[in-house]
Every structure is written in C-alpha cells, then in structure tokens.
Coordinates of C-alpha atoms (C1' of nucleotides) in Angstrom, one line a residue:
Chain A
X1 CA -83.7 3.0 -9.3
X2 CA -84.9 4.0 -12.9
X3 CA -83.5 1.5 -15.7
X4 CA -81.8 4.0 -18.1
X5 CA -81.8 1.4 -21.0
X6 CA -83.5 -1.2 -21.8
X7 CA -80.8 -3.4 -21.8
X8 CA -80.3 -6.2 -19.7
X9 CA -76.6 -6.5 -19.3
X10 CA -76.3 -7.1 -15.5
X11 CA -72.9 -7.1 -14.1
X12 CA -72.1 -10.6 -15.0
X13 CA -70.6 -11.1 -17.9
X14 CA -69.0 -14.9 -18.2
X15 CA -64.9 -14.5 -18.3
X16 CA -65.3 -17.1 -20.9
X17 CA -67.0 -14.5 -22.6
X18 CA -65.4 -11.8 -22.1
X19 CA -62.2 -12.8 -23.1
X20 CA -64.1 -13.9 -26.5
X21 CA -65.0 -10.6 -27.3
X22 CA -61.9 -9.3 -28.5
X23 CA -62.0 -12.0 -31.2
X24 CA -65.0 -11.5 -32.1
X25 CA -64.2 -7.7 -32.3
X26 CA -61.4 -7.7 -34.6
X27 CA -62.8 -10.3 -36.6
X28 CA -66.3 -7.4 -37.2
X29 CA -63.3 -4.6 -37.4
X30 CA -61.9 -6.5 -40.5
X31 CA -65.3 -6.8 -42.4
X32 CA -66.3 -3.5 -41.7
X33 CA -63.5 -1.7 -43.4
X34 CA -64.4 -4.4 -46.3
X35 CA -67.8 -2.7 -46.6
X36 CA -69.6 -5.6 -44.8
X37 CA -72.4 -4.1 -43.3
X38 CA -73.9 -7.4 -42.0
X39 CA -73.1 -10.9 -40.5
X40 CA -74.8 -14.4 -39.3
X41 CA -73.7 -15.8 -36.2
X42 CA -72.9 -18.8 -38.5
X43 CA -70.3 -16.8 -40.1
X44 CA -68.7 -14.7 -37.6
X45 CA -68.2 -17.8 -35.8
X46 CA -66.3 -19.7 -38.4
X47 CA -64.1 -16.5 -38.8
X48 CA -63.6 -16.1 -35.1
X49 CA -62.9 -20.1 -34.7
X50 CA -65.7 -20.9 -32.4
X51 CA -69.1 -22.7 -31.9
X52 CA -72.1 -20.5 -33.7
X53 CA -74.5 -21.0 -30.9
X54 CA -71.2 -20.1 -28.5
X55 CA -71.2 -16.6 -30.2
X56 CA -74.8 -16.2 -30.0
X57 CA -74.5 -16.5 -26.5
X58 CA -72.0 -14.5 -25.8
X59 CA -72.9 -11.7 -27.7
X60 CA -76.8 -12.0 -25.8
X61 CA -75.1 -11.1 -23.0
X62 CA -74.8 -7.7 -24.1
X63 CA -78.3 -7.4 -25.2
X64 CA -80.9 -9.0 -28.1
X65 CA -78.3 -6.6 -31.0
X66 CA -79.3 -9.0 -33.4
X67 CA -82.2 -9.6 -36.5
X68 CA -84.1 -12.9 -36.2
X69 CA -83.5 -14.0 -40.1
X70 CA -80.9 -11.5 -40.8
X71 CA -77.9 -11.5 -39.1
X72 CA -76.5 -8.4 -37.0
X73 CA -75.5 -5.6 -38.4
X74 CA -71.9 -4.7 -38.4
X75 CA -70.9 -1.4 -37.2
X76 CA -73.5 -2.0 -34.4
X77 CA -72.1 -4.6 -33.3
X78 CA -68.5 -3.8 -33.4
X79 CA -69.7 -0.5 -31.2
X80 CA -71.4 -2.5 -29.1
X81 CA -68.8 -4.7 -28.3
X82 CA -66.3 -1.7 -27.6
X83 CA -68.5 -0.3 -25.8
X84 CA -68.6 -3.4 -23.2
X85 CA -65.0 -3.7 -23.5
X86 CA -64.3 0.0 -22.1
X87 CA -62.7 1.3 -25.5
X88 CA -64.6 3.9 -26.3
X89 CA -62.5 6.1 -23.9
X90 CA -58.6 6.2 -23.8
X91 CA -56.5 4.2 -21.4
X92 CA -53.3 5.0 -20.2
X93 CA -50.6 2.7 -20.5
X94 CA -47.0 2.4 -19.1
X95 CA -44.2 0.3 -19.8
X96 CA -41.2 -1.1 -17.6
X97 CA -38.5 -2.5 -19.1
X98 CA -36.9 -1.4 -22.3
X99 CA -34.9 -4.3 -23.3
X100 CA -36.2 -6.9 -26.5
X101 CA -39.7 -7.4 -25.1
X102 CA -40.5 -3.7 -24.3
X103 CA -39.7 -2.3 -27.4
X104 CA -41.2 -5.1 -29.5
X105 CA -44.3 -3.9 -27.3
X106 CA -43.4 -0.1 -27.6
X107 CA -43.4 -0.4 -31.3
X108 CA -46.8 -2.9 -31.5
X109 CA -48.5 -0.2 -33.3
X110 CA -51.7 1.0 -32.5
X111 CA -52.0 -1.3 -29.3
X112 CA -54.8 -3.7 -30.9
X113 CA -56.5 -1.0 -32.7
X114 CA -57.3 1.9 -30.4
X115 CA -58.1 3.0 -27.2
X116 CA -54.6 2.6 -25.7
X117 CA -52.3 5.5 -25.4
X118 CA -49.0 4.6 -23.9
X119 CA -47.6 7.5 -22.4
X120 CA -44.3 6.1 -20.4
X121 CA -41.4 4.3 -21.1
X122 CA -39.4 3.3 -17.9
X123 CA -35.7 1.2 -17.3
X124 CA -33.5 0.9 -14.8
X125 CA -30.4 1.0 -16.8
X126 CA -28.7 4.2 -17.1
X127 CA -27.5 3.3 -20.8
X128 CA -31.2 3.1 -22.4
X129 CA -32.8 6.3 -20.3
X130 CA -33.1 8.7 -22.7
X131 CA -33.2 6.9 -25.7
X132 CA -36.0 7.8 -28.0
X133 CA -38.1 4.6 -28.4
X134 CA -41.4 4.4 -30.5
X135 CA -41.6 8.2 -30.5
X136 CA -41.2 8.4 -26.7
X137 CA -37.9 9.3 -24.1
X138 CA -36.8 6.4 -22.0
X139 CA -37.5 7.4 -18.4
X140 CA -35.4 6.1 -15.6
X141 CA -37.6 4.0 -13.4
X142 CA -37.1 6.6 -10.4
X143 CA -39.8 8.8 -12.0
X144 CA -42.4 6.3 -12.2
X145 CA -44.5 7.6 -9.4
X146 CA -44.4 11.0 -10.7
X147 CA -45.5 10.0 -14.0
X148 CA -48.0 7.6 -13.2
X149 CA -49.7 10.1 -11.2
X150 CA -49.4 13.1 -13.7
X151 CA -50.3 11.0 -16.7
X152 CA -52.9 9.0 -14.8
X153 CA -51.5 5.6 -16.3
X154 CA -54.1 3.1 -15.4
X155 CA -52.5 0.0 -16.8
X156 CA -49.0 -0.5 -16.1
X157 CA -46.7 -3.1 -18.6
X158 CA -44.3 -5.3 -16.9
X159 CA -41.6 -6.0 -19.2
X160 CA -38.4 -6.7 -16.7
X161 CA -36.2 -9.4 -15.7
X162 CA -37.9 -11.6 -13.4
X163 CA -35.7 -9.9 -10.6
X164 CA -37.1 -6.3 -10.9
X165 CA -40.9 -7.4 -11.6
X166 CA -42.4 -7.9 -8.1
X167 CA -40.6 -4.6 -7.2
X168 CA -41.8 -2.8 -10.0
X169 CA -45.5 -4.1 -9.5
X170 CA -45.8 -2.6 -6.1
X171 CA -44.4 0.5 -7.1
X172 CA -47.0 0.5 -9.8
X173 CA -49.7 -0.2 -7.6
X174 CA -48.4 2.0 -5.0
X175 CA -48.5 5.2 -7.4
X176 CA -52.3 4.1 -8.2
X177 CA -52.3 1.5 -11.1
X178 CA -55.1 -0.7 -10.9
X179 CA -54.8 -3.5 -13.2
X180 CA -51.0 -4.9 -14.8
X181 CA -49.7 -6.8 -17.3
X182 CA -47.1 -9.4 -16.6
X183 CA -44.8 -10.9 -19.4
X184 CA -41.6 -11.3 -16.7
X185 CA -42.1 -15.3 -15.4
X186 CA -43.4 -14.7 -11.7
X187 CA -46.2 -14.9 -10.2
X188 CA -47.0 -11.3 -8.9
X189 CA -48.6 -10.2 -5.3
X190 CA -50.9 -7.6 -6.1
X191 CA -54.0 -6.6 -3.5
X192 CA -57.4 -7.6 -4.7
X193 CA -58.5 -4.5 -6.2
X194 CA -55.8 -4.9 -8.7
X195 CA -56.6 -7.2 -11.6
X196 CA -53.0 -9.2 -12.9
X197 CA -53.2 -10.8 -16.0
X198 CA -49.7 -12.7 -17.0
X199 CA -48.1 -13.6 -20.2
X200 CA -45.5 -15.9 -20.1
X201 CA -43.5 -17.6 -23.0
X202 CA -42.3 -20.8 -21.5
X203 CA -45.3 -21.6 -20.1
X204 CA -46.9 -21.5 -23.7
X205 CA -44.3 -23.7 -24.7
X206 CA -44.2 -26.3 -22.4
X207 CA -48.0 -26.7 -22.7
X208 CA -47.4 -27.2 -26.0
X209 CA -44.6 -29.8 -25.2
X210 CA -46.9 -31.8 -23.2
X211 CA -49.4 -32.2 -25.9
X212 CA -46.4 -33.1 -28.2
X213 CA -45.4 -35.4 -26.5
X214 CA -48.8 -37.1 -25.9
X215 CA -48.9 -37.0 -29.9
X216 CA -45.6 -38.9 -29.9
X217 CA -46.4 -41.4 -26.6
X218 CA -50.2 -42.2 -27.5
X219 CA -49.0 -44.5 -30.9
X220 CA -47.6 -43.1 -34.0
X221 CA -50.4 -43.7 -37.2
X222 CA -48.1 -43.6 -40.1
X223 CA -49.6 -40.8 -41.6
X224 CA -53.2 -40.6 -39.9
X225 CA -55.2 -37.5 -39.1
X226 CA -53.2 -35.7 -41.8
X227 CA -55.2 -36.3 -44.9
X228 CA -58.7 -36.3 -43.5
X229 CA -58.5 -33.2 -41.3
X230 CA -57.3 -31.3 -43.9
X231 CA -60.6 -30.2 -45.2
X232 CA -61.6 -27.5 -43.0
X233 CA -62.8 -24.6 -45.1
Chain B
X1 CA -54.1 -49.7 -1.2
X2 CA -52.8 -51.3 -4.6
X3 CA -49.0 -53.0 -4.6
X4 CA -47.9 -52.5 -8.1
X5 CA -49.4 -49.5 -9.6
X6 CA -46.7 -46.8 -9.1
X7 CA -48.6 -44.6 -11.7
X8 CA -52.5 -44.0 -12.0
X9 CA -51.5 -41.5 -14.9
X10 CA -54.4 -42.2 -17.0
X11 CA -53.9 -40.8 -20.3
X12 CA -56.1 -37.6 -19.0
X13 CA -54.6 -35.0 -17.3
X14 CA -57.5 -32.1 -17.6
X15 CA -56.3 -28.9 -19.7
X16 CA -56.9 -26.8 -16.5
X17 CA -54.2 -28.5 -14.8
X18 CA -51.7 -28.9 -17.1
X19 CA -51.7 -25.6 -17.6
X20 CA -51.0 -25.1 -13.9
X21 CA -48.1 -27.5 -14.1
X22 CA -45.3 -25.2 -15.4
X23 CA -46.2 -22.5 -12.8
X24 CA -45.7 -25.6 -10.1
X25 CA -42.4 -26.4 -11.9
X26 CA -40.9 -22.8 -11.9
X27 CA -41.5 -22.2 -8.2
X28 CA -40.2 -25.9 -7.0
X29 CA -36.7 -25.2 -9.5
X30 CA -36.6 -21.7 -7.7
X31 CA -37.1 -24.1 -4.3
X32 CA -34.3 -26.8 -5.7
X33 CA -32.0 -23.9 -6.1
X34 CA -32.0 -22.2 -2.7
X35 CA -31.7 -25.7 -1.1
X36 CA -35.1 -26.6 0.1
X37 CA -35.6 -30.3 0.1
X38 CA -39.2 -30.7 0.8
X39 CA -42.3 -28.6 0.4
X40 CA -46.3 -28.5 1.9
X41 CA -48.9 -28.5 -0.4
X42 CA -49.9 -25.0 1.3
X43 CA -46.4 -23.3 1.3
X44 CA -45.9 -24.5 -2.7
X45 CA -49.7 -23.1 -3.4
X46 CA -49.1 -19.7 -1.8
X47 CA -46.1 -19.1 -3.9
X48 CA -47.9 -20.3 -7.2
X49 CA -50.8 -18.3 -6.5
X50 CA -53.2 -20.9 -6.3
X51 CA -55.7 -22.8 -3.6
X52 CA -53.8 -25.6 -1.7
X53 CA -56.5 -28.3 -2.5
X54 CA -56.6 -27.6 -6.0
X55 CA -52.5 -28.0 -6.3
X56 CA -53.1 -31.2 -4.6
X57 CA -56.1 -32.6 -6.7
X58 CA -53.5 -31.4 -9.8
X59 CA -50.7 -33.0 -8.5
X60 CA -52.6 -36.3 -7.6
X61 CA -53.0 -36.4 -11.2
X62 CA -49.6 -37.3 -11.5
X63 CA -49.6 -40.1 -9.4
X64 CA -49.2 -40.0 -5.4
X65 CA -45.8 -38.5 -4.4
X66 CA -46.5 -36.4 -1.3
X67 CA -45.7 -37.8 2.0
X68 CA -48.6 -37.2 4.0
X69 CA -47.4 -35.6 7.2
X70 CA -44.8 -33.9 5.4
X71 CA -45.1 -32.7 2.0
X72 CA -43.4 -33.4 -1.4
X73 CA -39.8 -33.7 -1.7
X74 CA -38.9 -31.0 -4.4
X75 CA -36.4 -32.7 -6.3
X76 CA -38.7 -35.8 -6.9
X77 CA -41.5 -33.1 -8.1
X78 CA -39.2 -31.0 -10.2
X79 CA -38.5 -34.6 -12.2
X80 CA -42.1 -35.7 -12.2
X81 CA -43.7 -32.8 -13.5
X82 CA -41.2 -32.3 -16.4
X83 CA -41.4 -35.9 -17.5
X84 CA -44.8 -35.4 -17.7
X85 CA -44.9 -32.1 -19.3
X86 CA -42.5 -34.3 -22.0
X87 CA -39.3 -31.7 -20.9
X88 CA -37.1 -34.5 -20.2
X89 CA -36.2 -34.8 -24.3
X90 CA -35.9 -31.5 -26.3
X91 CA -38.7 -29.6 -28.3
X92 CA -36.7 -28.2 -31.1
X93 CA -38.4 -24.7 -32.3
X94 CA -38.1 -22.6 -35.2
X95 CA -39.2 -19.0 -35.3
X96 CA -40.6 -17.2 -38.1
X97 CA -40.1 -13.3 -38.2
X98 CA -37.4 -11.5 -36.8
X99 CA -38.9 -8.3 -36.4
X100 CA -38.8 -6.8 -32.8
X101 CA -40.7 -9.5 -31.0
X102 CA -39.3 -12.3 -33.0
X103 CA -35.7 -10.7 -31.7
X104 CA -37.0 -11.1 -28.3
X105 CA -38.1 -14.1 -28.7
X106 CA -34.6 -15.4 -29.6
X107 CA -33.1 -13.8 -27.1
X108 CA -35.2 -15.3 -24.3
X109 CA -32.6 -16.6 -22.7
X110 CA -33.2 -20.6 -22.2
X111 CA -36.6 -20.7 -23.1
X112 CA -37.8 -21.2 -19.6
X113 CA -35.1 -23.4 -18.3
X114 CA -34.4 -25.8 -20.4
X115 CA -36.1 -28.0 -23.0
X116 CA -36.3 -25.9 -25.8
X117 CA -33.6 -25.5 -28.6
X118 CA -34.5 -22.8 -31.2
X119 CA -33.1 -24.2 -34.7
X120 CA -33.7 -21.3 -36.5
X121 CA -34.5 -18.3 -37.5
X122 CA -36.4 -17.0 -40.9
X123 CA -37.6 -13.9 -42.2
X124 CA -38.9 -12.8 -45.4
X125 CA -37.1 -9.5 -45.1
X126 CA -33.9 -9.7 -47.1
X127 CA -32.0 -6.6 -45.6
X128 CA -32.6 -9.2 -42.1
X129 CA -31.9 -12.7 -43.7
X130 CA -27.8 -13.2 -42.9
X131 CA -27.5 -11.3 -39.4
X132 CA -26.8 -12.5 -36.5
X133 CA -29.6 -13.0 -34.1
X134 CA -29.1 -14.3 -30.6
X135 CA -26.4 -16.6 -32.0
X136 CA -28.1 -17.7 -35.0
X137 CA -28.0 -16.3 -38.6
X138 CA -31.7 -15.5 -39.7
X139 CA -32.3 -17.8 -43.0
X140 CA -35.0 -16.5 -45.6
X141 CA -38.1 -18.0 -45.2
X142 CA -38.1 -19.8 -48.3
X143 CA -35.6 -21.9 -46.9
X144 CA -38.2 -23.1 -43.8
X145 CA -39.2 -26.4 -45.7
X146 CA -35.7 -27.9 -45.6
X147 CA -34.4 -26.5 -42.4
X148 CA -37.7 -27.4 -40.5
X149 CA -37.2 -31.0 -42.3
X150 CA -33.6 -31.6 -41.7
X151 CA -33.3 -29.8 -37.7
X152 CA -36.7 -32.2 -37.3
X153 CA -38.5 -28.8 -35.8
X154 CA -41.6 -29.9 -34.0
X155 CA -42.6 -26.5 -32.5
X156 CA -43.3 -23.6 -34.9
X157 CA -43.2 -19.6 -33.9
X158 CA -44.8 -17.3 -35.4
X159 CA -43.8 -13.7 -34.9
X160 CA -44.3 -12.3 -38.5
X161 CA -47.2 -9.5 -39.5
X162 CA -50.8 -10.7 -39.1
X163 CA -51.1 -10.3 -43.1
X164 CA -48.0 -13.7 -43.4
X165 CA -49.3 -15.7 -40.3
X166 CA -51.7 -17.9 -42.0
X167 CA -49.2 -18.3 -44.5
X168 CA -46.5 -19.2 -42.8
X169 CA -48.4 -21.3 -40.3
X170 CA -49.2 -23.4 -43.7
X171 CA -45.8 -23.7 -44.7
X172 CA -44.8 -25.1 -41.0
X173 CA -48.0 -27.5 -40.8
X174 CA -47.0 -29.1 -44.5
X175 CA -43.0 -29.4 -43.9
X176 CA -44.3 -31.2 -40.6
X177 CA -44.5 -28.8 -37.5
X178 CA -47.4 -30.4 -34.8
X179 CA -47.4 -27.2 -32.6
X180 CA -47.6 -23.5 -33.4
X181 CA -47.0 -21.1 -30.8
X182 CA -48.8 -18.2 -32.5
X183 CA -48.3 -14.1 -31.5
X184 CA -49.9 -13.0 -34.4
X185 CA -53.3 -11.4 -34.1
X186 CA -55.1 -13.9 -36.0
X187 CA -57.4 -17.0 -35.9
X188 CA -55.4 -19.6 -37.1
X189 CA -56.4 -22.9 -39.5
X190 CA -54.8 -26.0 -39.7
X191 CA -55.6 -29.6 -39.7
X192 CA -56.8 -30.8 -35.9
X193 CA -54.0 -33.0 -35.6
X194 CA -51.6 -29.6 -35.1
X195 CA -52.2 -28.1 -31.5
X196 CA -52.4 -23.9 -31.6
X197 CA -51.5 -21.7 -28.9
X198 CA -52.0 -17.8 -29.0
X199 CA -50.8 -15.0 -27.4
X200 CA -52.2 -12.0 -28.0
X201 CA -51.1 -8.5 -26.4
X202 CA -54.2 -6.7 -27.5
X203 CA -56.6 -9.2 -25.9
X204 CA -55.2 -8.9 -23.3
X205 CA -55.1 -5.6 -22.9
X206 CA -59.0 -5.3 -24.1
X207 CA -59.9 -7.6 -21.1
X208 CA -58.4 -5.7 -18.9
X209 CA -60.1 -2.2 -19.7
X210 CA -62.8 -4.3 -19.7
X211 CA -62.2 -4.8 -15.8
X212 CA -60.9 -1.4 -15.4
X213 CA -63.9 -0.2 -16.8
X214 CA -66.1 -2.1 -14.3
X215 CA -64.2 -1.0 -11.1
X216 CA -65.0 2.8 -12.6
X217 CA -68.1 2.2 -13.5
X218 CA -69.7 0.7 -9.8
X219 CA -68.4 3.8 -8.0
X220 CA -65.4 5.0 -6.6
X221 CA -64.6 4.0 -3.0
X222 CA -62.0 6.8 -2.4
X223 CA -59.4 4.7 -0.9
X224 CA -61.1 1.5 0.2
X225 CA -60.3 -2.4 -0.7
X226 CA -56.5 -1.6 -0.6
X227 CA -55.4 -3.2 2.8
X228 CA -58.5 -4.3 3.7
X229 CA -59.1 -6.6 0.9
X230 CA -61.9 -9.2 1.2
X231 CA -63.2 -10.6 -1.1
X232 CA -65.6 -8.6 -3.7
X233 CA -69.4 -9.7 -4.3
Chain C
dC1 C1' -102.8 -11.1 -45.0
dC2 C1' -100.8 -15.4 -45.1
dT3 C1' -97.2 -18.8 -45.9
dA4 C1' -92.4 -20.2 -46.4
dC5 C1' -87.9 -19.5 -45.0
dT6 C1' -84.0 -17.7 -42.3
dT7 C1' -81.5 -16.8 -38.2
dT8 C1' -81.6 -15.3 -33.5
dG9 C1' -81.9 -16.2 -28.5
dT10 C1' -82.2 -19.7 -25.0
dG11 C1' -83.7 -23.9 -22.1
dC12 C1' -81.5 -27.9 -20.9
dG13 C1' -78.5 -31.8 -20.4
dT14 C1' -73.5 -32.8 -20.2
dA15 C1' -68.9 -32.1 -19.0
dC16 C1' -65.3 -29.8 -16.8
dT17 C1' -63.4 -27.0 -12.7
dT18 C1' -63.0 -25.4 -8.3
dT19 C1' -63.6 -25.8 -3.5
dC20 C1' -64.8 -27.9 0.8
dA21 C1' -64.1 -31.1 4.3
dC22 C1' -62.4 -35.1 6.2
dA23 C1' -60.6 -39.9 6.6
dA24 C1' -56.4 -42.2 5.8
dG25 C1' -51.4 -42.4 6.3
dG26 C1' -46.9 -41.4 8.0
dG27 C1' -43.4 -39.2 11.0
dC28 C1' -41.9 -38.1 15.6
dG29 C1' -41.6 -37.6 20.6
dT30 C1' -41.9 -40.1 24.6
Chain D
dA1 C1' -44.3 -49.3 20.8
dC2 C1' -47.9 -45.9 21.2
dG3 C1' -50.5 -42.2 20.2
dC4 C1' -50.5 -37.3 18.7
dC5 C1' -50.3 -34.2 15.2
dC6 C1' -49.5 -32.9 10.6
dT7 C1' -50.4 -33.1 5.7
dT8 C1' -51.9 -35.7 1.8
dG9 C1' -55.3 -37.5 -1.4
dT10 C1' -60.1 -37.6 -2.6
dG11 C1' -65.3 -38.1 -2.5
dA12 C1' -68.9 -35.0 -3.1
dA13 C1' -71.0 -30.4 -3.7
dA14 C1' -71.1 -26.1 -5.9
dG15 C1' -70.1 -23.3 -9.7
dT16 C1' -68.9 -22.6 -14.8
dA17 C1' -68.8 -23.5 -19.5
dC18 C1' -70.3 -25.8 -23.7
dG19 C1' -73.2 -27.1 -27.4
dC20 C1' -77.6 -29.1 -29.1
dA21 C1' -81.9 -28.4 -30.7
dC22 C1' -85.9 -25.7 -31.1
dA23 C1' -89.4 -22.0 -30.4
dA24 C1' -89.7 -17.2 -31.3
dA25 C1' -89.3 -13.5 -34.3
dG26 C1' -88.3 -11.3 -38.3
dT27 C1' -88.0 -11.1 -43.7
dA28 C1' -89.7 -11.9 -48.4
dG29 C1' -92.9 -13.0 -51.8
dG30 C1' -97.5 -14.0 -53.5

DNA sequence: CCTACTTTGTGCGTACTTTCACAAGGGCGT
DNA sequence: ACGCCCTTGTGAAAGTACGCACAAAGTAGG
C-alpha cells in the first residue's frame, strides 16, 4: 500500500482530542475573520481554555501543521482541523420532536458554522405537522423512513418526550441513520455501528449540584478564593 | 470488617463517577416507580448502559449498601445517591435569555425530578421582559443583581447569544452565583472558585461527523455489523 | 555563516479510568 | 445448622489522559 500523504494521522485519534477540536476550531474561525493570519499554541490555548502543551498535542495528531518559532498559521489550520472533523462535506441532519427543544434547535442558525444541512422536521402531533418551522414543513413522524432514505439523513436529532425516544431511535436506525443525537433523558439501545452521543439537562445540573454542595459542606471561608482567583487574564 | 464506620465517603468521589451517578439515579426512580424493591448490580448496569463492575466500583464510592447475594434495595439507593449528589435541599437557578432555548429551558418540566427551582427569568430584549414564560414573568436583565441576591440563586443559566455570555456570566459570578450551566458557544472566564459546565450543540454535532466520517472513510461493508455486532478493532 | 531567540513536537513520569477476576459475605433450601 | 449458590466489593492490571520540561527546528539579525 502506497502512502498518499505524508501525513502520519493513523486512525487513532484520542477522544480526548477529538472532542477538543471543535474548540479549538471556532476559537481559529474567530481570528480568522479578524484578519489573524497566525497563532502560538501559547495563545490559542488560553483562548480555547486549555493547557498549551495539551493543544500542541492534540493538534500533532493531525500532522507537524506548525512553524518551530512562529506559530501556525491560521487558515491552515482551521482547514485542517475541518478536514479531520468531516466538515468539508455536508451532513444531513433530521430532527424529531417539534416542541420547545426542537425548535430552539431548528432555529440554531447555521448549526455551529457549516457543514450541517438539516433537511427534516418530524412530530407526532397532528396540531404542529405542517407548520412552517425555521424555513422548513413539519412532517408527521410516519414519513420518516421515506425521508431519511430520500434525503440521505445521516444524523438523526432526538428531540421527544422521553416516551417516544427509544421508539424513534430505532426507526432512525432502521431507515439507515448511523450516528444520533439524544437530548430526551434515556439511555438509548442502538447497535454498535451506531455512534449515540446524549445531551441531557438535569444531568448537567445535578453535577453541578454535587460540586455545590461540596462548596457549601467542605467549610465556608468568609470570603476566600474570591479575591485572589480573580486575576485570570 | 470495621464496627462504626457507616460511611468511607472520603471527600473524593472521582469526576468520572459522579458523572455517572445521575444516570444511576434516573433508572432506580424509573425502578421505585413500577414497584421494584431491589436491584443486581448487572440488571441496574444494563439499563444505564454501563459495565456491571464499574457501577459497582462507583457505587462503592458511596459507602457499602448492596447486599451481597442480592443486590441493592432501590429505595435506599434512590436516597443515597441524591444526598450525595446534594438533591436532598434545593438548587435555586436563574436563567438568562429567553429566546427559543432559554423557553425550553423553562419549560423543562421539573428539571429532572426534583431539586431544582428556577427563580427567574431575564432577558435583555424588552418586547420579552413582562411575558409570561413557563409561569414566571421574564424580568430585564438589569434587574439580575437584586433578584439573584434576594432569591439566593446559586446556579446560573445562560441561554443568551454567544456575543452577551461572557457578560452575563460576569454579572452572575459578582452578584454571587458558584455554578454556571453554560449553552452558549463560548469559553467561559471566571474566578476558579465558580464551577462551569457547557453544553454545546455544535460540538457535538462536529464529533460526530467526525465518527461518521470515519465509518465512510474505512470502507463500506454493505450491510454488515448490524445484528452481528462484535466489537470493532 | 553563525549566533541568539522563539516556539513546536514529544519523551516521560504521574494521575485517573476502566476492566478483570475472585475472595468475602449473606440468603435460602434442606 | 449446614452448605450451596448468588452477588457484592475490591485488589491489581491494563489502558488513557495530562502536563512538564527540553531538544529540535525554524526565524532574524549581524
């Protein structure tokens, strides 16, 4: 087998680091349309909220992209990066549930910035189908096999009551969908070729309650950490 | 065995695990409800989606209260795992923006199950301050000092426009909020004495093409790993 | 060309996580 | 009361992730 590139990118790429990369990403988007055309690690990193030699090794694991006493230059990077991510090409996208949560994620312009096209809206309930949300026609859930397979939706949007997700999933996966996002609170059974990644409200919350309340249990310094931590710049 | 140590609960629970903890807690309630009294370490891990030994190296965390032949009484572990996750007293939250997520939000009915009492609601958008949203009436936001001080807010939501996040995460940190549930796509700053939790829609979107991406990418087995699924290499 | 300076890429020790495998403990039938 | 069988709790191994510290590699200036 011929090497086409001389890039060493092997197919392991840390998780740790993957899920970094959009950070990192957005954070090089930003500059770029301020006419930065080039950045440290040192910098990046404080933008991005992370460790500088962290961010040089994530990004080595898509190739040496950088300029020993320079820095690495912008719009390469922030190719590179998409690249890696899969965003150069289109993704199709379909969303169930059109109640609070779906539109709010209907009308989340742009999806990140690109690469996301959402092409279905579906609900169960009669009273929403055919509504016109975010530029699109509420489709009754009934159709979703149909429309999965004639728009090619890769990545299907779980936006239900907890009741309907698990159904919904299958029929996702059934009619081809291969990876799914989960923001109903359930843990979804999906076979292993299907990637599942959840978001979940109340789970964010109580995590944060737990730490609270170790904040409140551990002692209460009058009005410690406050001052001092302030400086962060 | 040791007499008179009903809890080992050091004051180090690892991250990993507490994270785990609220998925434990919303499968044993679902449990509680349909009358099941006592649960195996394999049965509770199967519905949580996780490897029995690890549920029981998390749970051991908490101090021993499995009965080894039998299992965990549910009740007991639906009590112990929300003392510890601090949900026996109640998190009072604010969220800021009240734009299609932040209505949501709002509306989230219970905020998990229980725990949670949203205080309030501010925008900066005055054609929103004054309606009614999910039983509250959205304040302005320049009123979030005095509300956040006299509800005693501890947990702070933001749901406004990346552009106002940092802003408005300053404004909860100085009038006193320890914990910031943020869904704006930003990196947040504050003091390290305030915790930070994110979620982010686009990331996690972007990690999944990313996955998507590297099924394509390998080849494409026709129809293979669907009911057959062992594990990849 | 050579020296001084900057910033990347990475080897290595440390810490955290996951998983295995099994001894210890407890209920239950006889 | 006894022993069988089941399930917990946990050492120890294996696998990941992190961050320091520094050599390598490139720029800039004389």
């Amino acid at each position: 087998m011929t090497p086409r590139s001389p890039r060493p990118r092997d197919r392991g790429i840390p998780e740790a680091t993957v899920a970094r990369l959009p950070v990192y990403l957005r954070a090089l988007q930003g500059m770029a349309e301020r006419g930065i055309l080039t950045v440290s690690s040192e910098d990046l990193a404080t933008i991005a909220g992370v460790n500088s030699a962290k961010l040089r090794k994530d990004l080595s694991h898509l190739g040496s992209y950088g300029t020993r006493g320079v820095g690495y230059d912008v719009d390469y990077l922030v190719y590179q990066i998409s690249r890696e991510l899969g965003l150069t090409q289109d993704w199709t996208v379909a969303i169930a549930g059109v109640g609070n949560l779906g539109r709010a994620l209907a009308n989340y312009g742009g999806f990140g910035t690109r690469g996301f096209r959402i092409a279905a809206l579906f609900d169960a309930d009669r009273r929403v189908v055919g509504d016109e949300v975010a530029g699109l026609v509420v489709r009754h859930i009934d159709t979703l096999e149909d429309v999965v397979g004639s728009e090619g939706v890769s990545i299907g949007v779980i936006a239900t009551p907890a009741a309907s997700a698990q159904g919904v999933c299958d029929r996702f996966v059934e009619a081809g969908v291969t990876s799914v996002l989960n923001f109903a609170p359930v843990v979804l059974n999906v076979p292993p070729a299907v990637d599942v990644r959840k978001v979940d409200l109340s789970i964010e919350l109580q995590i944060l309650a737990f730490h609270e309340q170790r904040k409140a249990d551990g002692q209460a310094p009058p009005e410690a950490g406050w001052i001092d931590a302030t400086e962060k710049t």
